[in-house]
Short mmCIF file of C-alpha atoms in Angstrom, two decimals:
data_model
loop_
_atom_site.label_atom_id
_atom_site.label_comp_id
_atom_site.label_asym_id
_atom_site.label_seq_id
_atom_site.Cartn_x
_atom_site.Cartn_y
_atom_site.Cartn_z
CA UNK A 1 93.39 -128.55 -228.96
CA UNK A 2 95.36 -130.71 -226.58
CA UNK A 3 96.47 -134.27 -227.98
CA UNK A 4 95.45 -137.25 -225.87
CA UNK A 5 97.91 -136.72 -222.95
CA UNK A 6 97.44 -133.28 -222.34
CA UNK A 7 94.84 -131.81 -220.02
CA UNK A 8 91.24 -132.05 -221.54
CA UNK A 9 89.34 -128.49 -221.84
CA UNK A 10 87.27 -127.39 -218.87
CA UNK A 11 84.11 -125.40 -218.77
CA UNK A 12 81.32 -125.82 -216.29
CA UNK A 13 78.50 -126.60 -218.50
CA UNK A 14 74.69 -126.28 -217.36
CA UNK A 15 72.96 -129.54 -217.63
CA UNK A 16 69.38 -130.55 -217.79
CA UNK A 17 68.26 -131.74 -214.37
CA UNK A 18 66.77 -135.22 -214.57
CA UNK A 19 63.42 -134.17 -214.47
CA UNK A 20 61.10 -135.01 -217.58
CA UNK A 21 59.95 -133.99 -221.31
CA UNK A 22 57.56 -136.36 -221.77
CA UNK A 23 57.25 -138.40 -225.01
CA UNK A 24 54.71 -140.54 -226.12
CA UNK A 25 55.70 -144.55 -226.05
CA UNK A 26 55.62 -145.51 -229.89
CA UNK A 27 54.00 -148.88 -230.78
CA UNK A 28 57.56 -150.31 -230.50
CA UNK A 29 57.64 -150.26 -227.41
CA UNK A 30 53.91 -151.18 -226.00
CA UNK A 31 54.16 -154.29 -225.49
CA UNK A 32 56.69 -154.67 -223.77
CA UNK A 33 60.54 -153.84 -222.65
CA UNK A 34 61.99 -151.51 -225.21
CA UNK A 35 63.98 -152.85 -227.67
CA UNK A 36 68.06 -152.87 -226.38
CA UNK A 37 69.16 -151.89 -230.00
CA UNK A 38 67.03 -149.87 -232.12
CA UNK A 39 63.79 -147.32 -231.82
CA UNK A 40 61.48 -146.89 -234.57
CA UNK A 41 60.82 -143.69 -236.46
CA UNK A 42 58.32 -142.20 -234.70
CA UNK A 43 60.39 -142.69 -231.28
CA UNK A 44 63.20 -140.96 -233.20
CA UNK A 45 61.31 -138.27 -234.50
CA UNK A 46 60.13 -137.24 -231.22
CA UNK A 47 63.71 -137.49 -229.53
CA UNK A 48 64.28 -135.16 -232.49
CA UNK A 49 61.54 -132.97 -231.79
CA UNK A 50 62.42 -132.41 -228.35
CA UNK A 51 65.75 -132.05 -228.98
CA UNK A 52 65.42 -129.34 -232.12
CA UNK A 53 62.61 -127.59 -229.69
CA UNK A 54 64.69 -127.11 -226.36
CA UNK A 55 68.17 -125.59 -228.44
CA UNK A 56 65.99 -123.36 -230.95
CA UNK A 57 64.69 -121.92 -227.04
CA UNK A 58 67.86 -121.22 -226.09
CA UNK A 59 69.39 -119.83 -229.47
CA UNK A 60 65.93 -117.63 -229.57
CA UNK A 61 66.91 -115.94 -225.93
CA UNK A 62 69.80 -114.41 -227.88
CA UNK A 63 68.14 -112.50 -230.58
CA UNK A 64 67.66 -108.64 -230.49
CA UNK A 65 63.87 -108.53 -229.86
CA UNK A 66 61.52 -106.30 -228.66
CA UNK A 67 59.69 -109.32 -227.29
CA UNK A 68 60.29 -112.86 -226.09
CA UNK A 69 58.93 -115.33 -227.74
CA UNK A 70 56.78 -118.11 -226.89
CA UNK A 71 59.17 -121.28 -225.62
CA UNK A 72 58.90 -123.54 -229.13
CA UNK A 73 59.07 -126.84 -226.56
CA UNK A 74 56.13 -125.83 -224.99
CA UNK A 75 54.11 -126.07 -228.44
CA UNK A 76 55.22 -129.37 -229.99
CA UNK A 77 52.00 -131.43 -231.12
CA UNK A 78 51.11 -134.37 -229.32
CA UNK A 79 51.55 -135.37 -226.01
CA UNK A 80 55.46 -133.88 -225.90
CA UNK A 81 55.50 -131.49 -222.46
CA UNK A 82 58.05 -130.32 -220.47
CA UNK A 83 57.53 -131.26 -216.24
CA UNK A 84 57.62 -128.21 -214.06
CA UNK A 85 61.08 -129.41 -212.98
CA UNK A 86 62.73 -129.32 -216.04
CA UNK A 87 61.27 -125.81 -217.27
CA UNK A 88 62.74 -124.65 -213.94
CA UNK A 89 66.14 -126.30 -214.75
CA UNK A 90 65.86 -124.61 -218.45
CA UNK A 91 64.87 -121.06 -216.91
CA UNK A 92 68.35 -121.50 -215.16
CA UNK A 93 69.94 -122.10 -218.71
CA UNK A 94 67.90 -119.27 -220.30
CA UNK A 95 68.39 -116.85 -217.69
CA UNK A 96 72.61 -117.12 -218.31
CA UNK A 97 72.04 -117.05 -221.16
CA UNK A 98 70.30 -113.77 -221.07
CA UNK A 99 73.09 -112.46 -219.07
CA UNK A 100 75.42 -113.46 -222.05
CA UNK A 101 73.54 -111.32 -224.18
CA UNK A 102 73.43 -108.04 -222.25
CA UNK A 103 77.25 -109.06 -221.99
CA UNK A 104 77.27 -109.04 -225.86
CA UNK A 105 75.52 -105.82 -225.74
CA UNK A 106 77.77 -103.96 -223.61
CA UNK A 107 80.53 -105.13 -225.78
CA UNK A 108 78.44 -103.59 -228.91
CA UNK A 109 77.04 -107.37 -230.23
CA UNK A 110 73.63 -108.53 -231.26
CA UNK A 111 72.14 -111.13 -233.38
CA UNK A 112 68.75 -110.34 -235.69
CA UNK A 113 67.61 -113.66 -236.48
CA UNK A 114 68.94 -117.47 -235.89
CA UNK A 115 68.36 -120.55 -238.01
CA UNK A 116 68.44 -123.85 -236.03
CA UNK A 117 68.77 -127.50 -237.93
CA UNK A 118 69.02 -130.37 -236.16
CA UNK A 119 69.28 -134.14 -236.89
CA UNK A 120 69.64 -137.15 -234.79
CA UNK A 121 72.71 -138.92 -235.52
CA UNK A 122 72.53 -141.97 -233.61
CA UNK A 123 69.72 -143.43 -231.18
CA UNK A 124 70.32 -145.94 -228.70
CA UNK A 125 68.02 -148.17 -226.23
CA UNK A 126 68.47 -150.05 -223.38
CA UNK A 127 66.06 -151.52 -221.27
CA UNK A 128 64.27 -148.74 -220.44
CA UNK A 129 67.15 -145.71 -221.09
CA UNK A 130 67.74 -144.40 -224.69
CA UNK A 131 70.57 -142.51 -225.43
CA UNK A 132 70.57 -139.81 -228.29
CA UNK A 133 73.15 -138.39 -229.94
CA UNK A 134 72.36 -134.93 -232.05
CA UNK A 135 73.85 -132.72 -234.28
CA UNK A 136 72.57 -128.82 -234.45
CA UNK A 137 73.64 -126.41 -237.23
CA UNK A 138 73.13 -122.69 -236.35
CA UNK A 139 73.45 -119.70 -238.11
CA UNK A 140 73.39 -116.56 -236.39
CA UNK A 141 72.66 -113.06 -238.37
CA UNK A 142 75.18 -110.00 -236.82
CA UNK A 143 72.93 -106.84 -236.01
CA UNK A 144 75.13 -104.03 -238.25
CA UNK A 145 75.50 -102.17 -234.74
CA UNK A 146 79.10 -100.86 -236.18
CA UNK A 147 78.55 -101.50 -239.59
CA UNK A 148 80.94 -103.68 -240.91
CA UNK A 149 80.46 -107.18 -239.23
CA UNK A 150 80.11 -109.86 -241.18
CA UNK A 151 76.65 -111.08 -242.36
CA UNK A 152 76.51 -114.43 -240.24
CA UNK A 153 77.97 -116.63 -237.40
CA UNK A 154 77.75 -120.38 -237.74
CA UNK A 155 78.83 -123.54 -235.51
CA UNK A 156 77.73 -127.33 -235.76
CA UNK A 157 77.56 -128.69 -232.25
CA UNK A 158 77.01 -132.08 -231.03
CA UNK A 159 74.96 -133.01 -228.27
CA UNK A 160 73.90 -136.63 -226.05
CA UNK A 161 69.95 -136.47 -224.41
CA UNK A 162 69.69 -139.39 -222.11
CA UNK A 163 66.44 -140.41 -221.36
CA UNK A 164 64.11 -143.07 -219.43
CA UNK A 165 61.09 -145.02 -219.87
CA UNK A 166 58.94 -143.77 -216.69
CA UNK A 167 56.06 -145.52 -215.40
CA UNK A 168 53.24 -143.86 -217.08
CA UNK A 169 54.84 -145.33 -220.53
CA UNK A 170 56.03 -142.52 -221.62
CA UNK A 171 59.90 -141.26 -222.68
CA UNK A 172 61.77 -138.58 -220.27
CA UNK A 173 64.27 -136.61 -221.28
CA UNK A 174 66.64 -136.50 -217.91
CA UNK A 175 69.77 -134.77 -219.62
CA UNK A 176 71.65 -133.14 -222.06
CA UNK A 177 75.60 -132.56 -222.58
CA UNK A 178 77.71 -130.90 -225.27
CA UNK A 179 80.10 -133.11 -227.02
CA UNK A 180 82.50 -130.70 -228.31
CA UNK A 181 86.08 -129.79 -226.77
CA UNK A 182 86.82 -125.67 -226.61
CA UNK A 183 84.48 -122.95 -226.16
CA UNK A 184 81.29 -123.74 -225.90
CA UNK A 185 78.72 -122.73 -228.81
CA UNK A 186 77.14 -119.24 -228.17
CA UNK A 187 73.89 -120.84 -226.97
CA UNK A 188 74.78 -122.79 -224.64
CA UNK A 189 74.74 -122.13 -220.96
CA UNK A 190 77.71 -121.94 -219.20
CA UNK A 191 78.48 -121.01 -215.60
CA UNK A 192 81.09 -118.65 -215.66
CA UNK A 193 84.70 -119.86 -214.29
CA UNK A 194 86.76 -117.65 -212.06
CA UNK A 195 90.36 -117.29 -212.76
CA UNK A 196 91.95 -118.63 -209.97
CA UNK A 197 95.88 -119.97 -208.99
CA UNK A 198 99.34 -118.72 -210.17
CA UNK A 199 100.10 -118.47 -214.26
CA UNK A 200 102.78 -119.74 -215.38
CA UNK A 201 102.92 -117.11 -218.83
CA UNK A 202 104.83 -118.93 -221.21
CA UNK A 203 103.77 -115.73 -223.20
CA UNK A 204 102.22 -112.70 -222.08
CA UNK A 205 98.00 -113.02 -221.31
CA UNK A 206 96.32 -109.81 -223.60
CA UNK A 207 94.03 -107.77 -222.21
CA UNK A 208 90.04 -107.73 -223.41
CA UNK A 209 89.36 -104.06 -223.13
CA UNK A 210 87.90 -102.67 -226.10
CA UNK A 211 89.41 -101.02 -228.06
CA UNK A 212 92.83 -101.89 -228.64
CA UNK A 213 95.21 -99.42 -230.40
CA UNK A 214 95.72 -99.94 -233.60
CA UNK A 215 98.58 -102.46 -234.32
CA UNK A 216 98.37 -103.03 -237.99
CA UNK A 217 99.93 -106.21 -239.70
CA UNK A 218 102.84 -105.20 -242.45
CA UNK A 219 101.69 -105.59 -246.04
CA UNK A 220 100.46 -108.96 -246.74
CA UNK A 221 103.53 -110.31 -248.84
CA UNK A 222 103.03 -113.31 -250.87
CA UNK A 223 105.44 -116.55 -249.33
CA UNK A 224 107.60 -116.30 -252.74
CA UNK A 225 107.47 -112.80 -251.71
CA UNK A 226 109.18 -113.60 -248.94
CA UNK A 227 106.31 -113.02 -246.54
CA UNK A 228 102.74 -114.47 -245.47
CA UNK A 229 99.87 -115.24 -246.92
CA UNK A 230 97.05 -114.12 -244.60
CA UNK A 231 94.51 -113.90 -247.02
CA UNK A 232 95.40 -117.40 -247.73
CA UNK A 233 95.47 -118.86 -243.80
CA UNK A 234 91.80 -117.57 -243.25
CA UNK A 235 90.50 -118.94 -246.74
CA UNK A 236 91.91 -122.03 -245.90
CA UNK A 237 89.80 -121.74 -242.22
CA UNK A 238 86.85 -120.92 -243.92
CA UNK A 239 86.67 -123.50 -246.35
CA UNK A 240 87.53 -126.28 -243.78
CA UNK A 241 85.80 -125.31 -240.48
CA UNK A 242 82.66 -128.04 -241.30
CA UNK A 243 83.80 -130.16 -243.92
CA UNK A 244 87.43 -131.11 -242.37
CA UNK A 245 90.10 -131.64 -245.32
CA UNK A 246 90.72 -135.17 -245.63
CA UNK A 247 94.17 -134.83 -246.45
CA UNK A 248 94.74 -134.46 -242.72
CA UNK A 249 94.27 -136.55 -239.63
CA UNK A 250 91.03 -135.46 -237.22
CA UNK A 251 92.00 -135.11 -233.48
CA UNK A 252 88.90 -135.05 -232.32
CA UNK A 253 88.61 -138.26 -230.30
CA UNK A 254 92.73 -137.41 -229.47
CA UNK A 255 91.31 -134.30 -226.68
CA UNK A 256 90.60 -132.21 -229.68
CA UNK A 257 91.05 -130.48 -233.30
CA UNK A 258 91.66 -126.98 -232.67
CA UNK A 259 95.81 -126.60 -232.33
CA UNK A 260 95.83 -129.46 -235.97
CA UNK A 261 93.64 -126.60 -237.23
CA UNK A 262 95.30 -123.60 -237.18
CA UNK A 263 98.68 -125.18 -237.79
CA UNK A 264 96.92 -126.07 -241.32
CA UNK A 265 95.99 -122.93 -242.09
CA UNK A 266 99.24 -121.42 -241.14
CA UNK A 267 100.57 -124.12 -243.39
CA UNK A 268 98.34 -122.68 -245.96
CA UNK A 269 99.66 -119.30 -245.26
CA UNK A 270 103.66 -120.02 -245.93
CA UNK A 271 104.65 -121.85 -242.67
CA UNK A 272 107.35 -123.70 -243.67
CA UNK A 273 107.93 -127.53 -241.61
CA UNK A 274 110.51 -126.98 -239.60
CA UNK A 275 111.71 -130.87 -239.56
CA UNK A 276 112.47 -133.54 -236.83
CA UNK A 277 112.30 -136.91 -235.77
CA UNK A 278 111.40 -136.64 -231.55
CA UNK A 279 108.08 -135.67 -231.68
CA UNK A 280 108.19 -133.91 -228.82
CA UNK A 281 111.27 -131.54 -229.60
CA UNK A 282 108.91 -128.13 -229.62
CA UNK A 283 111.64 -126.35 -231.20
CA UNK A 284 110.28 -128.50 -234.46
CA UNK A 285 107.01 -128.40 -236.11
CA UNK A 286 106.07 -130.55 -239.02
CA UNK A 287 103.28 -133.42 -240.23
CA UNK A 288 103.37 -136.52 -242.79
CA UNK A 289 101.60 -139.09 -243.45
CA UNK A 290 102.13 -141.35 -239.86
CA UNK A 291 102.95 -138.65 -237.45
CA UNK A 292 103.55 -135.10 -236.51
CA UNK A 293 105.00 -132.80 -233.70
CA UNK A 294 103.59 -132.27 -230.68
CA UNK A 295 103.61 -128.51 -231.77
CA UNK A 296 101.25 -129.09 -234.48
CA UNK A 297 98.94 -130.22 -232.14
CA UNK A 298 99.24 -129.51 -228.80
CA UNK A 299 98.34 -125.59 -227.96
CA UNK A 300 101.05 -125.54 -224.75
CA UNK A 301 103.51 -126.92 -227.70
CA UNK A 302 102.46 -124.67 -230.52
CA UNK A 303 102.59 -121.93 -227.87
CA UNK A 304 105.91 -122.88 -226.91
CA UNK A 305 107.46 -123.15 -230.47
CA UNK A 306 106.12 -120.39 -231.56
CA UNK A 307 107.58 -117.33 -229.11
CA UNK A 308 110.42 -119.71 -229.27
CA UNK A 309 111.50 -119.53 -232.90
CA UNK A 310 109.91 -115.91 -232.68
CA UNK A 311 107.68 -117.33 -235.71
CA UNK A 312 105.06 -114.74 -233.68
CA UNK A 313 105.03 -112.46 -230.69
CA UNK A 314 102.13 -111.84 -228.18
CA UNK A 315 99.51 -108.95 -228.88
CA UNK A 316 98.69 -106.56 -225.55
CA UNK A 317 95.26 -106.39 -226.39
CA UNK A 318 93.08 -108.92 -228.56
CA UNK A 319 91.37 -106.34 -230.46
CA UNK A 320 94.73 -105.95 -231.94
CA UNK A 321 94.48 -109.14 -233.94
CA UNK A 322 94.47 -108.88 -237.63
CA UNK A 323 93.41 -111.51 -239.98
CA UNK A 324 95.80 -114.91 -239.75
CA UNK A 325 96.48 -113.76 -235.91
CA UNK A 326 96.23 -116.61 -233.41
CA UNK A 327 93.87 -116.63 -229.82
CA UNK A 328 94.04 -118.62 -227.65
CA UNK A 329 92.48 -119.53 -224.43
CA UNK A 330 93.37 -120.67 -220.92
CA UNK A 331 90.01 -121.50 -219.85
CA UNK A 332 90.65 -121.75 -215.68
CA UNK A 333 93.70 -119.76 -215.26
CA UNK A 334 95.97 -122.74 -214.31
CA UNK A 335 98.83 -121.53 -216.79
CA UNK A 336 97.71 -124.73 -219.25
CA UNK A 337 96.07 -123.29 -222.81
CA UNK A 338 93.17 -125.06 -223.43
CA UNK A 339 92.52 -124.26 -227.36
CA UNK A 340 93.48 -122.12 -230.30
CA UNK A 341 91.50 -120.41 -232.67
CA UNK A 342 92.51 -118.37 -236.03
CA UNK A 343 91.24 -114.72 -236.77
CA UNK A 344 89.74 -114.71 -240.51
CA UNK A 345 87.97 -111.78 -240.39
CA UNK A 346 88.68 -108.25 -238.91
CA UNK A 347 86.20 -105.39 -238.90
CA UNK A 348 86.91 -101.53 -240.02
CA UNK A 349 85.90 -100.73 -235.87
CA UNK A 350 88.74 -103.17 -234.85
CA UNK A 351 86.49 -106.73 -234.01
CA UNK A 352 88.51 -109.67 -234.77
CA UNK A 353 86.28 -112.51 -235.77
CA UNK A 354 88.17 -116.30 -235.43
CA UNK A 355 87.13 -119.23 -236.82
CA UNK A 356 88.04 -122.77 -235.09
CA UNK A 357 87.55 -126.63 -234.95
CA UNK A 358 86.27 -127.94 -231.31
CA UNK A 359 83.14 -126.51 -231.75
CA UNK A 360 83.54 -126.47 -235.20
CA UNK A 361 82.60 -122.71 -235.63
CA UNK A 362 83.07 -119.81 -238.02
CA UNK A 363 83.70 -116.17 -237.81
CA UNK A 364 82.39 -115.67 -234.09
CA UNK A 365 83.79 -112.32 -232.61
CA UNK A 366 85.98 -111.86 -229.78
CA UNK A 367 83.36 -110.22 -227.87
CA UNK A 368 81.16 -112.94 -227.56
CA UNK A 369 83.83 -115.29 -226.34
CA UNK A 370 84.91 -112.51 -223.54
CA UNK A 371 81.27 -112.51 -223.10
CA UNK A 372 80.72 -116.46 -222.54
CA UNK A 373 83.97 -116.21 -220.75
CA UNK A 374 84.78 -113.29 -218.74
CA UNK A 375 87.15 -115.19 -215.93
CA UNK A 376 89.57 -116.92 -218.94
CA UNK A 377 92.71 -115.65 -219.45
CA UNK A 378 93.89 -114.75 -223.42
CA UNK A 379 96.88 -114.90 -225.45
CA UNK A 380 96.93 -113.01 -228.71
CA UNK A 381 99.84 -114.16 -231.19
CA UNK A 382 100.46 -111.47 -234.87
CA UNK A 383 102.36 -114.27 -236.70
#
């Protein structure tokens, strides 16, 4: 997405209020303080439980079902309960997120079934506040509403629970943020942001009405063909959108991996380097072994290169995307881009599906990021 001196992503996220799940005090901790550097396995478990519990409820809100199922937090074993006050702060979460998917309906989106994994990474204790970090691994079937989506979504998403020792002896859980730079994953709540100030294009924003005319990309020539391999860009995305290639560098902890991303896959697809030595020179784009230009990684600077060396022109619509197109997103309206994302997949009924690092996530459709985002302003690349 952006490298470290460019302007973080933005999204209002909803966050657990510090009110309590309650979990029961392990024997590590009765006799005493907690320990300030490690919890035992049954502390970690249940940080795990309640953890799994509260995302599978909020994943579950987005399935196509004739009836709601029963909250999966409020049936873990044991003495693991939510407080009134945070079920109330939840129902907030839930109920946008139930807005999100009529919004998916209305844009002709579903989801069947879900499959949540998740697994604590890291735990951390001190004094009498533990820290958790999480990683959840969902997969998301597509209802066949127009026939030809694909089979499945999928994103890995990392999360931090903070919690407290309270008085009773007993662990709360008093919060829980996303970890991940760009668009949020599908389930979770966000607070729609308004688009709001003067835009500065640097391309032309595409509209999000569905559906698009038809705008269809010229035969897919081979790069000793003189062309573009587009069949090659999205393989390339959707054999590296978990399990990052290692012959590149991760800008993750840099403000993000989207922008490094799709400039791979375009490398994958015939982009040629086009070489330099200032870094910052946008009219260059290129990578080795110790550097790379700030247009391989930046999305302002990829933006700007791009419509510069007319290596691709802006869409009108985003349902005009074809496969190896590029989206990306201004997530306030401030005239910044905030993150880029790769189209690998294109239904017959015109749905581009992209696939992006930052929340690591693969084929989602355009809809449901109009949906999650409805005040964001879009730019649609063909390259």
């Amino acid at each position: 997405m952006h490298i470290t001196r460019f302007r973080a992503a933005v999204g209002a996220a909803v966050t657990v209020a510090a009110t309590a799940a309650l979990l029961p005090t392990s024997a590590a901790f009765a006799a005493g303080k907690p320990d300030s550097r490690t919890a035992d396995s049954a502390t970690v478990e249940a940080f795990g439980r309640i953890a799994d519990a509260v995302l599978k409820d909020r994943t579950s809100v987005l399935l196509d079902t004739r009836s709601t199922a029963d909250r999966k937090v409020t049936k873990l074993d044991g003495n693991v309960r939510l407080s009134s006050g945070l079920s109330r702060a939840e129902d907030t979460g839930l109920s946008s997120l139930k807005t999100r998917k009529a919004w998916l309906a209305a844009l002709g989106e579903a989801y069947t079934a879900a499959e949540t994994k998740t697994s604590v990474d890291k735990t951390t204790v001190k004094g009498n506040r533990a820290t958790v970090r999480v990683t959840e691994t969902t997969e998301l079937t597509y209802k066949k509403i127009r026939g030809d989506e694909p089979s499945t979504t999928g994103f890995t998403a990392h999360h931090e629970l903070s919690f407290s020792l309270g008085k009773g002896g007993n662990w709360e859980l008093t919060g829980i943020r996303p970890q991940d730079d760009g668009p949020g994953a599908i389930n979770e709540p966000r607070t729609a942001v308004a688009a709001t100030g003067s835009i500065d294009l640097n391309g032309s924003p595409a509209s999000t009405r569905y559906p698009g005319s038809r705008n269809a990309k010229p035969k897919n020539l081979t790069p000793a063909q003189g062309g573009l391999d587009y069949k090659a860009m999205a393989a390339y995305a959707e054999k590296y959108w978990r399990n990052y290639n290692p012959a590149y560098r991760s800008f993750n902890v840099a403000g993000g991996d989207c922008t490094n991303f799709i400039s791979q896959s375009l490398k994958a697809g015939g982009w040629k380097d086009v070489p330099g030595s200032d870094t910052s020179d946008y009219h260059k784009w290129w990578y080795n072994k110790s550097n790379q230009s700030d247009s391989w990684v930046g999305a302002n600077e990829w933006a700007w290169h791009t419509l510069s060396t007319k290596r691709a022109t802006n869409l009108p619509n985003i349902y005009q995307m074809d496969v190896g197109d590029i989206l990306q997103m201004d997530f306030d309206g401030d005239g910044s881009k905030d993150h880029s994302m790769i189209v690998t997949y294109r239904s017959r009924m015109g749905v581009p599906y992209v696939t992006y690092h930052s929340t690591n996530t693969y084929r989602k459709s355009v809809a449901s990021i109009i949906a999650s985002y409805p005040g964001a302003v879009y730019y649609a690349y063909r390259t």
